[in-house]
Coordinates of C-alpha atoms and ligand atoms in Angstrom, one line a residue:
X460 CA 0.0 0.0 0.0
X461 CA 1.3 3.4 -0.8
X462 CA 2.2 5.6 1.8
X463 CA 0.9 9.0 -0.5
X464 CA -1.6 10.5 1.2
X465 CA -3.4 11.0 -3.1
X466 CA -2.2 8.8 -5.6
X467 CA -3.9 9.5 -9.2
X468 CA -2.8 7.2 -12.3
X469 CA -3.6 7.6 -16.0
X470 CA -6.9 9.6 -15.1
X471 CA -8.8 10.7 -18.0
X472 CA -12.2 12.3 -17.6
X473 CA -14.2 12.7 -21.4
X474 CA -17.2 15.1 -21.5
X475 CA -18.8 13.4 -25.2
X476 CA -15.4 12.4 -26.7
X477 CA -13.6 15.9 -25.1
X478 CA -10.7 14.9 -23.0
X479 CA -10.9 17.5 -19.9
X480 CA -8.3 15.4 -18.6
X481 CA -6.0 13.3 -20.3
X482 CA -3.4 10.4 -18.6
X483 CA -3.2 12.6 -15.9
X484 CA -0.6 11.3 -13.3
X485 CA -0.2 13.2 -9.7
X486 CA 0.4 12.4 -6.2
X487 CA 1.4 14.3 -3.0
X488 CA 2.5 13.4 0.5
X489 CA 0.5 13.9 3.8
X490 CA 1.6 17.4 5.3
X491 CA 2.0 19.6 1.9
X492 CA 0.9 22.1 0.9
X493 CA 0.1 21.6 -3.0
X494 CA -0.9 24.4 -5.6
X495 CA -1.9 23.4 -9.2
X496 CA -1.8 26.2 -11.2
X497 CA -2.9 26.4 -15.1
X498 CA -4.7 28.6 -17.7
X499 CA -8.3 28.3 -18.1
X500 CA -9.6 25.1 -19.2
X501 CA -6.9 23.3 -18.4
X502 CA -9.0 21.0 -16.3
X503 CA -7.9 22.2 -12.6
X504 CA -12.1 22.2 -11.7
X505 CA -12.5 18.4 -13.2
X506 CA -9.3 17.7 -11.3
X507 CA -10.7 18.5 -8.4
X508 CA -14.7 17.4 -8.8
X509 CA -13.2 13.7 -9.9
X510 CA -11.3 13.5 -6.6
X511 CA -14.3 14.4 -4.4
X512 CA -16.4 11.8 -6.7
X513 CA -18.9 14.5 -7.9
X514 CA -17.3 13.5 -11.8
X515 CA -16.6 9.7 -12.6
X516 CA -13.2 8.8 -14.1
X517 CA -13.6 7.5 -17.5
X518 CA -10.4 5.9 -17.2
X519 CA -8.0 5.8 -14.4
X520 CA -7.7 5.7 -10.4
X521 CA -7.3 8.3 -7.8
X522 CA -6.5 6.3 -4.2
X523 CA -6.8 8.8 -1.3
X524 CA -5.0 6.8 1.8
X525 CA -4.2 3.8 0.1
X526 CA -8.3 3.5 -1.1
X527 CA -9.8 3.4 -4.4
X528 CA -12.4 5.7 -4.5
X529 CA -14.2 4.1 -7.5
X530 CA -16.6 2.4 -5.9
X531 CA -17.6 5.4 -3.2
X532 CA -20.0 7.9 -3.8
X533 CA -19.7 12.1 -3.4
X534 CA -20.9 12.2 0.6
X535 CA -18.8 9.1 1.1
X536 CA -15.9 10.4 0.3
X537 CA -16.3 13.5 2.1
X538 CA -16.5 11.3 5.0
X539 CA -13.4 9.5 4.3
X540 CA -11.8 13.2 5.0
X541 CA -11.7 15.1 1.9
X542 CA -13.1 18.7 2.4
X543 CA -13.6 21.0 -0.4
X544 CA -14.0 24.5 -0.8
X545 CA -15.8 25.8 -3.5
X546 CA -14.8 28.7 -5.7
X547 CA -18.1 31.1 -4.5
X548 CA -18.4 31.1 -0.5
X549 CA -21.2 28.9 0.8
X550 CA -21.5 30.2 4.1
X551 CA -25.2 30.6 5.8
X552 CA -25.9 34.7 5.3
X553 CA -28.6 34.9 8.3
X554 CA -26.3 33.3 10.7
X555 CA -23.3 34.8 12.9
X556 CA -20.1 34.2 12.3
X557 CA -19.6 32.2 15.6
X558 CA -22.9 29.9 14.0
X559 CA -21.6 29.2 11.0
X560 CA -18.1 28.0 12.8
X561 CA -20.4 25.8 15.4
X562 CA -22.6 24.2 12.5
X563 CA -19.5 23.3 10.6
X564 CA -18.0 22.1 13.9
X565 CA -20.7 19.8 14.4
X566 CA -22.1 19.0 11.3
X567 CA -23.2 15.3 12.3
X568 CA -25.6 17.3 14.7
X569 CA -29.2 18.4 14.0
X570 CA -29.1 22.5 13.2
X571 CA -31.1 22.8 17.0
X572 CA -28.7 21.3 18.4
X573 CA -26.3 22.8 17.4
X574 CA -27.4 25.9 17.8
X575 CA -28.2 25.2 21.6
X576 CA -25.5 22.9 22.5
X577 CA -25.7 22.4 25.9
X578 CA -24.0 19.8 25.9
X579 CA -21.2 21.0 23.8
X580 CA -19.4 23.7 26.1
X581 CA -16.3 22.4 26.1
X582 CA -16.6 22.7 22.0
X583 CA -16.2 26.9 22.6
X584 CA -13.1 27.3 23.3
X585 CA -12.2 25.4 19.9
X586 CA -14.7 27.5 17.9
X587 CA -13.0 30.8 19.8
X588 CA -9.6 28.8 18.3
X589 CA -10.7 28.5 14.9
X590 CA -12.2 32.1 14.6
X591 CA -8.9 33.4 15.7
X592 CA -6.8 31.4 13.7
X593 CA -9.3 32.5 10.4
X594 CA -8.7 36.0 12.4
X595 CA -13.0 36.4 12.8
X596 CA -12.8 36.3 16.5
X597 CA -13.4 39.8 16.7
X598 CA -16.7 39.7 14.3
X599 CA -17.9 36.5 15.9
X600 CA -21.1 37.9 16.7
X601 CA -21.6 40.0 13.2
X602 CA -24.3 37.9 10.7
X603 CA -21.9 36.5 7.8
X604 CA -24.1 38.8 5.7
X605 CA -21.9 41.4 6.7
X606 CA -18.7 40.3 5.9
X607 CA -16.2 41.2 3.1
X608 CA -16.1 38.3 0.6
X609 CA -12.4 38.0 1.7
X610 CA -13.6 37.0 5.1
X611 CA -16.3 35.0 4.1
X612 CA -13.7 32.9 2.3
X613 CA -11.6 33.1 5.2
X614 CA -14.7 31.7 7.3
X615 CA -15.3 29.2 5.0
X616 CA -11.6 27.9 4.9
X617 CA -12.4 27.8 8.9
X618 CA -15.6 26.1 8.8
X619 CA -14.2 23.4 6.4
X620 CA -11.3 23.0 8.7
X621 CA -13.9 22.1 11.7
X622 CA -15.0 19.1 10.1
X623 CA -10.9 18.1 10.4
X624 CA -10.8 16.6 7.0
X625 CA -7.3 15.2 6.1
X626 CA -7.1 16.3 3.0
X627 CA -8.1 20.5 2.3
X628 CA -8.9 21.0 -1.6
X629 CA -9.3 25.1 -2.5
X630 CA -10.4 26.1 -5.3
X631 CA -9.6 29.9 -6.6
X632 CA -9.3 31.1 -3.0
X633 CA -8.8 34.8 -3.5
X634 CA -10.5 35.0 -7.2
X635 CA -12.0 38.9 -7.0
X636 CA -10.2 39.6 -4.1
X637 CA -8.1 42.9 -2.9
X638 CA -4.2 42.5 -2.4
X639 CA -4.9 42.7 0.9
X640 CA -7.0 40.2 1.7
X641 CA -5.5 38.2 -0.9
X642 CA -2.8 38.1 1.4
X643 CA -4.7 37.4 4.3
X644 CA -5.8 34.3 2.7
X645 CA -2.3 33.3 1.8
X646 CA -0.9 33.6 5.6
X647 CA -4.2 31.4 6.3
X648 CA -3.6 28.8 4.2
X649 CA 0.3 28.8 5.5
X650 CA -0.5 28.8 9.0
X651 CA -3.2 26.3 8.3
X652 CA -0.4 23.9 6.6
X653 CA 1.4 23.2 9.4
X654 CA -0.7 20.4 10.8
X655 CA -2.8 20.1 7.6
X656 CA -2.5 18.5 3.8
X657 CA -3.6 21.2 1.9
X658 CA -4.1 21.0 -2.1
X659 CA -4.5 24.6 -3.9
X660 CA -5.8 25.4 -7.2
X661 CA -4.7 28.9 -8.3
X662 CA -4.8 31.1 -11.1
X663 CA -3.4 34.4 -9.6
X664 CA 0.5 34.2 -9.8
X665 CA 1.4 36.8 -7.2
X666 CA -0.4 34.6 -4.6
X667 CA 1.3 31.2 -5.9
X668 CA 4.1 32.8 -5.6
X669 CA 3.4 33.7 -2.0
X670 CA 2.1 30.2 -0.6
X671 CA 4.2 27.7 -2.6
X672 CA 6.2 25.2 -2.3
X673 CA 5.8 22.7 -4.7
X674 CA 4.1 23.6 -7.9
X675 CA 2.2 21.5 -10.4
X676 CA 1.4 22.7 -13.6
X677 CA -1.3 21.5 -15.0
X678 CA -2.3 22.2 -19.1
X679 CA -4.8 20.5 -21.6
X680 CA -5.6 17.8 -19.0
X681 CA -1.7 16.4 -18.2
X682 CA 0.7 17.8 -15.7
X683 CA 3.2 19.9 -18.0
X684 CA 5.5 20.3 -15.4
X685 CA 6.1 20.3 -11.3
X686 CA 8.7 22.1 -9.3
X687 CA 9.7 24.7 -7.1
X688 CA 7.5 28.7 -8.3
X689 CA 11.4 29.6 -9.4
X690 CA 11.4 26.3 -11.6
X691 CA 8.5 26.2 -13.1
X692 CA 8.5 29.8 -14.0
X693 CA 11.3 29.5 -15.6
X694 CA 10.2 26.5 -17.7
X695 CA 10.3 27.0 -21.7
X696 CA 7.1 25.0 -21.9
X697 CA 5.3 27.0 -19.0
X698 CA 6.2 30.0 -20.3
X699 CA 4.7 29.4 -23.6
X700 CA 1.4 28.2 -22.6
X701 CA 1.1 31.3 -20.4
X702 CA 2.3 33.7 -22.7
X703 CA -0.7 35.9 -24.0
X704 CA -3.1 34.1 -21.3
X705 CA -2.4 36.4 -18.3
X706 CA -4.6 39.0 -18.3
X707 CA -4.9 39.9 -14.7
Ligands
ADP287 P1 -10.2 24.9 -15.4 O1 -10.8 24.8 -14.0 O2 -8.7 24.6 -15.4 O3 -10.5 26.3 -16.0 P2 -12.2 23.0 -16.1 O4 -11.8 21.7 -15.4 O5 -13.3 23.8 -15.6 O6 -10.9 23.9 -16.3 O7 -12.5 22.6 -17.7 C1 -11.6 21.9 -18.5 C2 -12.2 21.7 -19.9 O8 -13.3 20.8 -19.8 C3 -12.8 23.0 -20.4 O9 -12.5 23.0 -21.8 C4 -14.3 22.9 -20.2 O10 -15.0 23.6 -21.1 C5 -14.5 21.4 -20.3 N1 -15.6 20.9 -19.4 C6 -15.6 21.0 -18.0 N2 -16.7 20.5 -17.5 C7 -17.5 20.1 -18.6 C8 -18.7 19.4 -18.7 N3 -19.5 19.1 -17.6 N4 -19.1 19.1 -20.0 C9 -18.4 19.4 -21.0 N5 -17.2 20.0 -21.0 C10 -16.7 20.4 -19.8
MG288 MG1 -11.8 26.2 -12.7

């Protein structure tokens, strides 16, 4: 049994005879902090829906902890300890910010419960953590209506961290954002690497270039290249699939 924490072989996904991905081959350790960068359409979404089961391979595997997750379905593997965050913050608008961070916290639980957890006390000093780590401690009490979209991303990366998944997956975390809280996000995601596998998908270079460590480039449905931000910038064929596509 391997001892990667994601192991995917000759994946191809086909949407009627397209090849979104093609023989893709990628794996990464337990602990790292992955980004996959690519232009559009290079088939970083697909990448990541066919690992959390929401697309079928056509061909190909993906084991997550030594498992084939052919045979399990979306909320299965979610279980297993994959947690995704989606491009577009999903948080609940009504509720506070503390809410959202208990509901995520204790998912398993009906929302009355968990929105009177008497038994749960001892859960608030975690939930205080995890809004001070996402740095929301201070708006706990504000309704996530209010927040920037940079901190509703930031709860969100919070909230999916409650559920302790083993493996993170973010997708476009600081797509529309401000520098700023761009590189809020960025310190996030590094702080939030140190006891967590973490796998990035990312368009905006400035930001890649602030949170990686190993890069994978990803292009037509294939990996085109994977290395250090220095190394693959500096790579002929990077550069020329980039060239003219940059246009933020
Ligand atoms: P990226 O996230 O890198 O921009 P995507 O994974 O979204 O790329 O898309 C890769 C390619 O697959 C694109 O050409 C896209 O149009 C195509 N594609 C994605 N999903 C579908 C689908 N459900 N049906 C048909 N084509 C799709
Ligand atoms: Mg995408």
């Amino acid at each position: 049994m391997s001892s990667k924490l994601l192991t995917i072989e000759n994946l191809t996904v086909s949407f009627d005879g397209f090849k979104a991905l093609n023989n893709l081959n990628f794996s990464m350790d337990a602990g790292e902090l992955r980004v996959i960068i690519g232009p559009n359409g290079a088939g970083k979404t697909t990448f990541l829906d066919t690992i959390t089961g929401k697309t079928q391979p056509t061909q190909g595997t993906v084991h997550f902890k030594g498992k084939n997750l052919a045979k399990f379905k979306e909320h299965t593997i979610a279980k297993m300890g994959i947690g995704r965050k989606f491009q577009t913050p999903r948080v609940y608008l009504n509720l506070s910010v503390r809410e959202n961070m208990t509901l995520a916290h204790h998912k398993h639980k009906t929302l009355f419960k968990t929105l009177f957890p008497k038994s749960h006390w001892g859960d608030k000093d975690a939930i205080a953590q995890l809004l001070e780590t996402v740095g929301l401690l201070g708006k706990a009490n504000s309704p996530a209506a209010l927040l920037a979209h940079g901190e509703k991303q930031r709860l969100e990366i919070g909230m999916l961290v409650a559920q302790s998944p083993d493996l993170l997956l973010v997708d476009e975390p600081v797509a529309g954002l401000t520098d700023e809280e761009t590189e809020k996000v960025g310190n996030l995601l590094i702080d939030l690497a140190k006891d967590h596998s973490i796998l990035v998908i990312e368009h905006d270079m400035e930001f890649v270039r602030q949170i990686a460590r190993k890069v994978t480039v990803l292009h037509e449905g294939s990996v085109l290249c994977e290395g250090t931000m220095d190394e693959v910038q500096t790579d002929r064929r990077v550069i020329e699939v980039y060239l003219g596509q940059q246009d933020e």
